[in-house]
Coordinates of C-alpha atoms in Angstrom, one line a residue:
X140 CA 52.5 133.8 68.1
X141 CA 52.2 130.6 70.5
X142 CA 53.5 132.8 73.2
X143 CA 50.8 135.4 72.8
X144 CA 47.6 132.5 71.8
X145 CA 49.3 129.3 73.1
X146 CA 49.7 126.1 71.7
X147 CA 46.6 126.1 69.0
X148 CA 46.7 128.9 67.1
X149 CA 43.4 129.7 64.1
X150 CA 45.4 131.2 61.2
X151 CA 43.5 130.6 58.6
X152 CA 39.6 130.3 57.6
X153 CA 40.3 126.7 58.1
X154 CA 43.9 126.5 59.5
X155 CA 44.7 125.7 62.8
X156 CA 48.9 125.8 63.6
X157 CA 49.3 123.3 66.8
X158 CA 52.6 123.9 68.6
X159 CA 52.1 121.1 71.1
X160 CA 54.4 118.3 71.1
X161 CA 51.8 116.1 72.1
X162 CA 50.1 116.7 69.2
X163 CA 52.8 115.1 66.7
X164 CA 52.1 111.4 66.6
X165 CA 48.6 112.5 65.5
X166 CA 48.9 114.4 63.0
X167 CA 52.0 113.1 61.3
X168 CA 52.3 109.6 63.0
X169 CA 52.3 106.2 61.8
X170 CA 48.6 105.5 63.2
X171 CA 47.3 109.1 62.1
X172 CA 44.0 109.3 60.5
X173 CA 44.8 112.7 58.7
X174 CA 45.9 113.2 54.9
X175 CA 48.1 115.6 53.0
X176 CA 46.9 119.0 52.5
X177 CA 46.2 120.9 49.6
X178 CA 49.6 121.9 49.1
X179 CA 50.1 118.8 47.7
X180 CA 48.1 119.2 44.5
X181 CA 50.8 121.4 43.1
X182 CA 52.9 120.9 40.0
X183 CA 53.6 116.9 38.9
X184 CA 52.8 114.1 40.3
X185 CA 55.3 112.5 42.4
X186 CA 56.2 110.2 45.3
X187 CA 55.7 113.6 47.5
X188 CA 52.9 115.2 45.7
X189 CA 50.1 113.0 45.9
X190 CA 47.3 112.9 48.4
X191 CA 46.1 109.4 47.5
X192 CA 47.1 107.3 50.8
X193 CA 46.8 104.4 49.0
X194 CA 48.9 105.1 46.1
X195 CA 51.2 106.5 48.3
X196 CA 51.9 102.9 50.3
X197 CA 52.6 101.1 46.7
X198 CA 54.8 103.8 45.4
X199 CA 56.7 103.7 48.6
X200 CA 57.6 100.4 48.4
X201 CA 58.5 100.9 45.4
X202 CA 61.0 103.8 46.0
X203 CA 62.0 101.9 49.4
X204 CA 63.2 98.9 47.0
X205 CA 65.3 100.8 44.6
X206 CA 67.0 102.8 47.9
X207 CA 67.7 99.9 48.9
X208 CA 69.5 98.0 45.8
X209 CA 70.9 101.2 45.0
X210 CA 72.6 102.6 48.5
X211 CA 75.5 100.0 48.6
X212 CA 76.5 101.2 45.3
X213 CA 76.1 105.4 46.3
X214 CA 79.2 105.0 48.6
X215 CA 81.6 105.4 45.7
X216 CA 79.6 108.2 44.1
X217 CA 79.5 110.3 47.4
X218 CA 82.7 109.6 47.9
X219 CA 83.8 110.8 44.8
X220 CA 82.5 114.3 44.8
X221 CA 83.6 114.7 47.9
X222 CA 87.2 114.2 46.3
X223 CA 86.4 117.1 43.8
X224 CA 85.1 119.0 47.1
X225 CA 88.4 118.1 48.8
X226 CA 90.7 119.3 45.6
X227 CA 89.0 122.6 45.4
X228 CA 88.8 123.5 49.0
X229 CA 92.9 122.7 49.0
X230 CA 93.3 125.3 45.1
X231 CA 91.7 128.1 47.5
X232 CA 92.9 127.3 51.1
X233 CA 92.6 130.0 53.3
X234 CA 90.8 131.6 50.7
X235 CA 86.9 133.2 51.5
X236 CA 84.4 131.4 50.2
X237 CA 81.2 131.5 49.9
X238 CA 80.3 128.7 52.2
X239 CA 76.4 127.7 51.2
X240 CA 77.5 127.8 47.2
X241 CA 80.2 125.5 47.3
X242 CA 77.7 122.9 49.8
X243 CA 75.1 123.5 47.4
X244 CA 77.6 122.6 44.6
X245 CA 78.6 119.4 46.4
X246 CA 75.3 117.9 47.2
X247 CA 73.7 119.1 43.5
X248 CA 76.3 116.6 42.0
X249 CA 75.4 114.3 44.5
X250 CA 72.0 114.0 44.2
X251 CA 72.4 114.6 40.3
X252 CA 75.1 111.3 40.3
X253 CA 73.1 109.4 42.3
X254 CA 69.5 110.0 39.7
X255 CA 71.3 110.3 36.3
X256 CA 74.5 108.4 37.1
X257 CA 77.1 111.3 36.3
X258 CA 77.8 114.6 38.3
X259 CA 76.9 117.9 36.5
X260 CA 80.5 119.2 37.4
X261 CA 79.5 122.2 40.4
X262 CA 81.8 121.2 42.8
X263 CA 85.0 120.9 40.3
X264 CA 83.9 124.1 38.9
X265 CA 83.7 122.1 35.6
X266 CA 79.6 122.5 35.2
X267 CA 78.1 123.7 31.6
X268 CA 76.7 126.8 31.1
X269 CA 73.0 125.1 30.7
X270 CA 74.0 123.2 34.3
X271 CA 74.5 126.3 35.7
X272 CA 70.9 128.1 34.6
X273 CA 69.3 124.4 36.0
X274 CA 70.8 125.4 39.3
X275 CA 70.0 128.9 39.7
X276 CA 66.4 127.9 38.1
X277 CA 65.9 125.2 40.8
X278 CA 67.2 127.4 44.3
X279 CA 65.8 130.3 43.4
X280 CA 61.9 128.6 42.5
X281 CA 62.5 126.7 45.9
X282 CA 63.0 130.0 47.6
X283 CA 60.2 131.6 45.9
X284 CA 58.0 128.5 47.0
X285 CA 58.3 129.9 50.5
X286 CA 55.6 132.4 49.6
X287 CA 53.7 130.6 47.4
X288 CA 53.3 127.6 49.7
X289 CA 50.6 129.4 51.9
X290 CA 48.6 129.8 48.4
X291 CA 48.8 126.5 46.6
X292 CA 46.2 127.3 43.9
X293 CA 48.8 130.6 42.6
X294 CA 51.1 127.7 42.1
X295 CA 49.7 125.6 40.3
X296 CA 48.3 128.7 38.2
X297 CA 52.1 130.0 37.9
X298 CA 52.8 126.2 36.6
X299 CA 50.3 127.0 33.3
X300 CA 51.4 130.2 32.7
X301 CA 55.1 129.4 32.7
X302 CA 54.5 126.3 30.9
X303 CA 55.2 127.6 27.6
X304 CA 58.3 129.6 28.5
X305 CA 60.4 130.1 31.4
X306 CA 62.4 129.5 34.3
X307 CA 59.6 126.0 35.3
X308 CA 59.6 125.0 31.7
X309 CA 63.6 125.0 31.7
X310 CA 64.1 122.9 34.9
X311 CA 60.9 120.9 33.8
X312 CA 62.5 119.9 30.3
X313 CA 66.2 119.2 31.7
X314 CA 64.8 117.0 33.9
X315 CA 62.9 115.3 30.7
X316 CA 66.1 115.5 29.0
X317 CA 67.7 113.2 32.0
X318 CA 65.2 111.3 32.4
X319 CA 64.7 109.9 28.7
X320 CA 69.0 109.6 28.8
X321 CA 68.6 107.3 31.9
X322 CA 65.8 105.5 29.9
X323 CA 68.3 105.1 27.0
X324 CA 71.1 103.2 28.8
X325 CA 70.2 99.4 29.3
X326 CA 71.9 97.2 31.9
X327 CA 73.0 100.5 32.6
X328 CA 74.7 101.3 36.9
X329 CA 72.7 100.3 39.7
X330 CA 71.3 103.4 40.6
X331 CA 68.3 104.8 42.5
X332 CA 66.4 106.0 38.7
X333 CA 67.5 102.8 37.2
X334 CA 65.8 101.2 39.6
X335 CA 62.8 103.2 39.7
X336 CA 62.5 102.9 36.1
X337 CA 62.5 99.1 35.8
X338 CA 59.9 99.2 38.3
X339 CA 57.5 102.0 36.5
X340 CA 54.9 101.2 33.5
X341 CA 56.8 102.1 30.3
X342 CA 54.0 104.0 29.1
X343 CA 53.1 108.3 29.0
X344 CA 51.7 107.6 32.8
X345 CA 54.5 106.4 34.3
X346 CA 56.8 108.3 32.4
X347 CA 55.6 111.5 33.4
X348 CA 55.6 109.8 37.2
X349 CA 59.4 109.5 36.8
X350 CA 59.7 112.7 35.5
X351 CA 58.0 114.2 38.7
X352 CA 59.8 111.7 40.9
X353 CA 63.6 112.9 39.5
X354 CA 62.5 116.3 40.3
X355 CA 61.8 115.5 43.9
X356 CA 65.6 113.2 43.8
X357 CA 67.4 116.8 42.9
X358 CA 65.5 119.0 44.8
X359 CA 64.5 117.5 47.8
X360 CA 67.8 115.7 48.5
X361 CA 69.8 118.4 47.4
X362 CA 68.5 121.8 49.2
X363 CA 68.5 120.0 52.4
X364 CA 71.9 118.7 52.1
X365 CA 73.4 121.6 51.4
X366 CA 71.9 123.6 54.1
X367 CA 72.3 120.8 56.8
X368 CA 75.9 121.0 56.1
X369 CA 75.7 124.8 56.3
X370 CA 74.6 124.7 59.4
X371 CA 77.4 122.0 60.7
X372 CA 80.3 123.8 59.3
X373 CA 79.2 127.6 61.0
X374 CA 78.2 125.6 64.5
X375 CA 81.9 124.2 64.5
X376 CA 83.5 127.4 63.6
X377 CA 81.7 128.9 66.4
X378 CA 82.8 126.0 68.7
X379 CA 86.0 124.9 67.1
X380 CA 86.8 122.7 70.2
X381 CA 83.9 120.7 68.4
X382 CA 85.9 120.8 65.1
X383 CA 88.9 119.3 67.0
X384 CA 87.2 116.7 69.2
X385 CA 85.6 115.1 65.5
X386 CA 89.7 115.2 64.0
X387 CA 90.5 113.3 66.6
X388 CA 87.2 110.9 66.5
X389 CA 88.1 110.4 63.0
X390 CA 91.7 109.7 62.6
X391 CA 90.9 107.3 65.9
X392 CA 88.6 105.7 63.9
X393 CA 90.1 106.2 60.6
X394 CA 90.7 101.8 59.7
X395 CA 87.5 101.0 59.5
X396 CA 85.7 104.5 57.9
X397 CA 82.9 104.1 56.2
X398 CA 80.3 107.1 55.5
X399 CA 77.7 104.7 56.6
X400 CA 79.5 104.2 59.8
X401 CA 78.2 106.9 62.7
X402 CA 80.5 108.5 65.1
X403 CA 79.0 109.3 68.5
X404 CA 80.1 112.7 68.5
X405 CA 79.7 113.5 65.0
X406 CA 76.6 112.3 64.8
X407 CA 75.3 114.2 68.1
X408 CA 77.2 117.3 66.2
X409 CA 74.9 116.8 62.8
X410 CA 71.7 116.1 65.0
X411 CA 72.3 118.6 67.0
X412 CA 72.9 121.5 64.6
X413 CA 69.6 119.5 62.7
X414 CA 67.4 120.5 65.9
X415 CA 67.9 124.3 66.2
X416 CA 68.3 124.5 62.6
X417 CA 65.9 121.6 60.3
X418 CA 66.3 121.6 57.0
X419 CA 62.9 121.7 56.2
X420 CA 60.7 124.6 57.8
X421 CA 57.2 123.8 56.2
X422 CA 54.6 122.8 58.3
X423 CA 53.8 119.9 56.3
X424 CA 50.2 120.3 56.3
X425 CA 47.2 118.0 57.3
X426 CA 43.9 117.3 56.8
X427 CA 41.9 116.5 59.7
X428 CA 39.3 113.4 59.0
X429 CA 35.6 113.5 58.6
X430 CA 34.9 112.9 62.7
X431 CA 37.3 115.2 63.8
X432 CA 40.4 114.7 66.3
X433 CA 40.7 115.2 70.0
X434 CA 44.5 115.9 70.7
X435 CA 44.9 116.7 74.7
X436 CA 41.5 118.1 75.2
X437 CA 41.3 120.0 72.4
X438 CA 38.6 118.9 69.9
X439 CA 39.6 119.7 66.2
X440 CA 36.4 119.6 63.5
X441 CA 36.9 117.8 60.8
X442 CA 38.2 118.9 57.3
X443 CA 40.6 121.5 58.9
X444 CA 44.4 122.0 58.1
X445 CA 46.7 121.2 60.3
X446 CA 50.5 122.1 60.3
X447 CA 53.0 121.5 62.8
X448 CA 56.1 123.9 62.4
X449 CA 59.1 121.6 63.2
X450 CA 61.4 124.8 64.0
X451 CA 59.4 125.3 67.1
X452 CA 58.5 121.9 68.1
X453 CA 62.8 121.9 68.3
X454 CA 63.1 124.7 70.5
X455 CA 60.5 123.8 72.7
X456 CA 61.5 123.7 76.3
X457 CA 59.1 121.4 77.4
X458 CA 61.1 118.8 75.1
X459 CA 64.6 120.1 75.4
X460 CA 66.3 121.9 78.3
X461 CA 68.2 124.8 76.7
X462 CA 66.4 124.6 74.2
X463 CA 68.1 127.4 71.8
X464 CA 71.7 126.4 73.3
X465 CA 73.8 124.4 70.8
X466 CA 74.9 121.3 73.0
X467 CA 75.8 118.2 71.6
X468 CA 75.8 116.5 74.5
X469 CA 72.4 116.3 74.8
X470 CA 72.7 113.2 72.8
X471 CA 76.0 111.3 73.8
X472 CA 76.6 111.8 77.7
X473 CA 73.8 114.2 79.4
X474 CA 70.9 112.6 77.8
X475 CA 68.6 114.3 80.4
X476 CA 69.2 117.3 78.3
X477 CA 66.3 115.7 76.1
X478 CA 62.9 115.5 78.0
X479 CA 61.0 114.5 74.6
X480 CA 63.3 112.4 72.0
X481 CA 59.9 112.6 69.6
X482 CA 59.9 116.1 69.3
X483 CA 63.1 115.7 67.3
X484 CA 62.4 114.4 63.8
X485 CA 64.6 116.2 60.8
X486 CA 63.2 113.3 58.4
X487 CA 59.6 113.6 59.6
X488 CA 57.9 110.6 61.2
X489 CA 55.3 107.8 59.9
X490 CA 54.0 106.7 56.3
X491 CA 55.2 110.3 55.0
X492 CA 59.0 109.6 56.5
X493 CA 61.8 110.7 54.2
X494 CA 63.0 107.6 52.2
X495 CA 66.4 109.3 51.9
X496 CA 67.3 109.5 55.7
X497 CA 70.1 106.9 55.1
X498 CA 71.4 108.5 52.1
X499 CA 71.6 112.1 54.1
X500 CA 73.3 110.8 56.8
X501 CA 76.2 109.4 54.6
X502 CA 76.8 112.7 52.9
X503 CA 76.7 114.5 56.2
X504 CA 79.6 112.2 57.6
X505 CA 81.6 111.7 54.5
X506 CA 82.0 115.7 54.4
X507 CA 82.3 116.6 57.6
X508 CA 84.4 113.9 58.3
X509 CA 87.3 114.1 55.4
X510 CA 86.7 118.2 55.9
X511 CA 87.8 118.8 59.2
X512 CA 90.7 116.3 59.0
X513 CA 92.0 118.4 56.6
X514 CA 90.9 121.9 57.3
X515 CA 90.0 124.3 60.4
X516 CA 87.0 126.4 59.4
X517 CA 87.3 130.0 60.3
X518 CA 85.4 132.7 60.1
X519 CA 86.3 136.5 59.3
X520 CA 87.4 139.3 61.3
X521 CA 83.8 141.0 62.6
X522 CA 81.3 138.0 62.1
X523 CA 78.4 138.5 64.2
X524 CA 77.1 135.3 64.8
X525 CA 73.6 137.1 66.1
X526 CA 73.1 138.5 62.8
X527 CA 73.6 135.7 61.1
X528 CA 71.1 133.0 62.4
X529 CA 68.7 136.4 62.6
X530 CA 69.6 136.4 58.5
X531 CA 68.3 132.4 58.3
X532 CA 65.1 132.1 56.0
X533 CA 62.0 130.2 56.0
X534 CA 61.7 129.7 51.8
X535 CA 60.2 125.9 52.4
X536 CA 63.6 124.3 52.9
X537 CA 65.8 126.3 55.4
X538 CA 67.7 129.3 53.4
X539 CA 71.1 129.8 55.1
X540 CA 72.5 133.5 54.4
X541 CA 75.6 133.7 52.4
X542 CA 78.7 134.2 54.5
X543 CA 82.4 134.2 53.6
X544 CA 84.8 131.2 55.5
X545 CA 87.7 130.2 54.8
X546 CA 89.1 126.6 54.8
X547 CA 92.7 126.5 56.7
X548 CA 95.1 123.7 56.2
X549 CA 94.3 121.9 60.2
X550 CA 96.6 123.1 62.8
X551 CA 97.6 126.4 61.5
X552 CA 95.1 128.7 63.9

């Protein structure tokens, strides 16, 4: 499409797509005078889906305070699933896996730990019956969101009609169910719902705005996870001198590791494989204000929708050369690889940043890292690596295709 109408492109009644990189400080930047778009209106109220600017800023602060008191204390809990990761990865060594279920498995308990202070058991393969139906609930609405996100008001209609029964009404009432245990426990872990709870009116209001908020705890830290890792782990069986340069990094740095601690070149692996592949395809949609906005010449009226695809901003040439090449390098020792370091932003940029950043990162190098000291990643006999990224899906979050790898003890390929 930008190749055939350049980089503003009408695609709606009152949609414009911009794929300039110019463009992004102004519509998603700290000083940008545009709101959230209508998408936002959907489902319950959350830190996420709100368009109130102002209620935004003070429910921020109040997220960015529990991350805060609560991230020392997520190092064990990471840590500990990826134990259970480690122990079942070493039962089926060598083995085909499925390689997006058991990352999805690992950062649901993650995510699920770090909101409700106990892991539903994926990973371990120890999960309930119930945990399991929450899970498939949860991926599959998220995939189905990838339609329905271009048609906000069908959600929010789907969202009364399931209310009474259904897939929503499950997920919706687990959460509840969490929720109200969290509530229960007094002087209970420091954890990130603990903390959000002492600092929520205990009344039907702000109850209901925790409710929302641990939805947006499982899903949005989870699906991202899991498909950022996805992405790592098939990019370094691909280029497995990659997986042996970041054995090496570790074990040289092995005395003083510490998931919080970055690598250079397993962190220019993970950001990397984050470029050509974000976690997060939506557009995050704008509103343009009242006066309008002039972005390089081109005058935008006011009241329009605005979206900036971050998959494209990526691959843009005129930000990265090679833009569809998978070079790490880029970001440790031939920097002039990146032309525009802005046009890179996996956690999104300005008031609407992602408070978890911190959090991801530490997952990201806790796995990888502890992974690939143990195991070679290899793919089967026939994989086609074309067909694969062709097979990747736009359903909101990034969708990863299923694909069989197996974990082999290090050093035996």
């Amino acid at each position: 499409m930008q190749k055939q109408y350049g980089d503003y492109v009408r695609t709606g009644p009152r949609e414009l797509t911009i794929f300039d990189p110019g463009a992004l400080q102004a519509l998603l930047g700290p000083q940008s005078k545009t709101t959230k778009g209508p998408f936002y209106d959907i489902l319950d109220k959350s830190l996420n889906l709100n368009r109130d600017r102002v209620w935004h800023r003070q429910r921020r602060n109040v997220w960015d305070n529990a991350y805060k008191k609560s991230l020392p204390y997520a190092t064990p809990q990471i840590e500990d699933v990826c134990d259970r990761l480690l122990d079942r990865l070493r039962k089926v060594a060598g083995k085909p896996l499925l390689l997006l279920e058991i990352m999805t498995y690992f950062s649901y308990d993650v995510m699920c730990a770090l909101a409700f202070g106990k892991p539903p058991g994926y990973t371990a393969g120890e999960s309930s019956a119930d945990a399991e139906h929450i899970l498939n609930t949860l991926t599959q609405g998220i995939s189905a969101m990838g339609i329905m996100y271009h048609m906000p008001w069908l959600m929010n209609a789907l969202a009364v009609l399931t209310s009474l029964a259904g897939p929503m009404k499950d997920w919706t009432d687990w959460s509840v169910s969490q929720v109200k245990a969290r509530m229960a426990i007094k002087n209970g872990p420091v954890d990130l719902m603990g903390e959000l709870i002492k600092n929520t009116s205990d009344d039907d209001a702000g109850h209901a705005l925790l409710y929302g908020d641990s939805r947006l705890i499982i899903s949005a830290g989870s699906e991202t996870t899991s498909s950022a890792l996805t992405f790592v782990f098939m990019h370094l069986a691909l280029y497995p001198h990659y997986m042996r340069a970041i054995r090496e990094e570790h074990r040289a740095n092995l005395s003083d590791y510490h998931c919080s601690t970055p690598l250079p070149l397993l962190d220019a692996v993970i950001n990397e494989s984050m470029r050509l592949w974000p976690s997060i395809f939506f557009a995050t949609p704008r509103v343009t204000p009242p006066e309008g906005l002039t972005i390089n010449g081109h005058f935008i009226p006011g009241d329009m929708i605005v979206q900036i695809p971050p998959f494209s901003l990526t691959r843009d040439a005129r930000s990265f050369v090679r833009p569809d090449d998978f070079i790490p390098e880029r970001w440790t020792t031939k920097p002039e690889l990146i032309l525009n370091r802005s046009a890179f932003f996996p956690f999104l940029i300005g008031p609407y940043s992602c408070v978890g950043k911190t959090l991801a990162y530490m997952e990201l190098r806790s796995v990888i890292r502890r992974v690939i000291n143990e195991f070679d990643v290899i793919l089967p006999e026939g994989f086609v690596a074309e067909e694969y990224w062709d097979g990747v899906k736009d359903h909101f979050t990034a969708g990863p295709p299923k694909q069989e790898v197996s974990f082999v003890p290090a050093g035996v390929f």
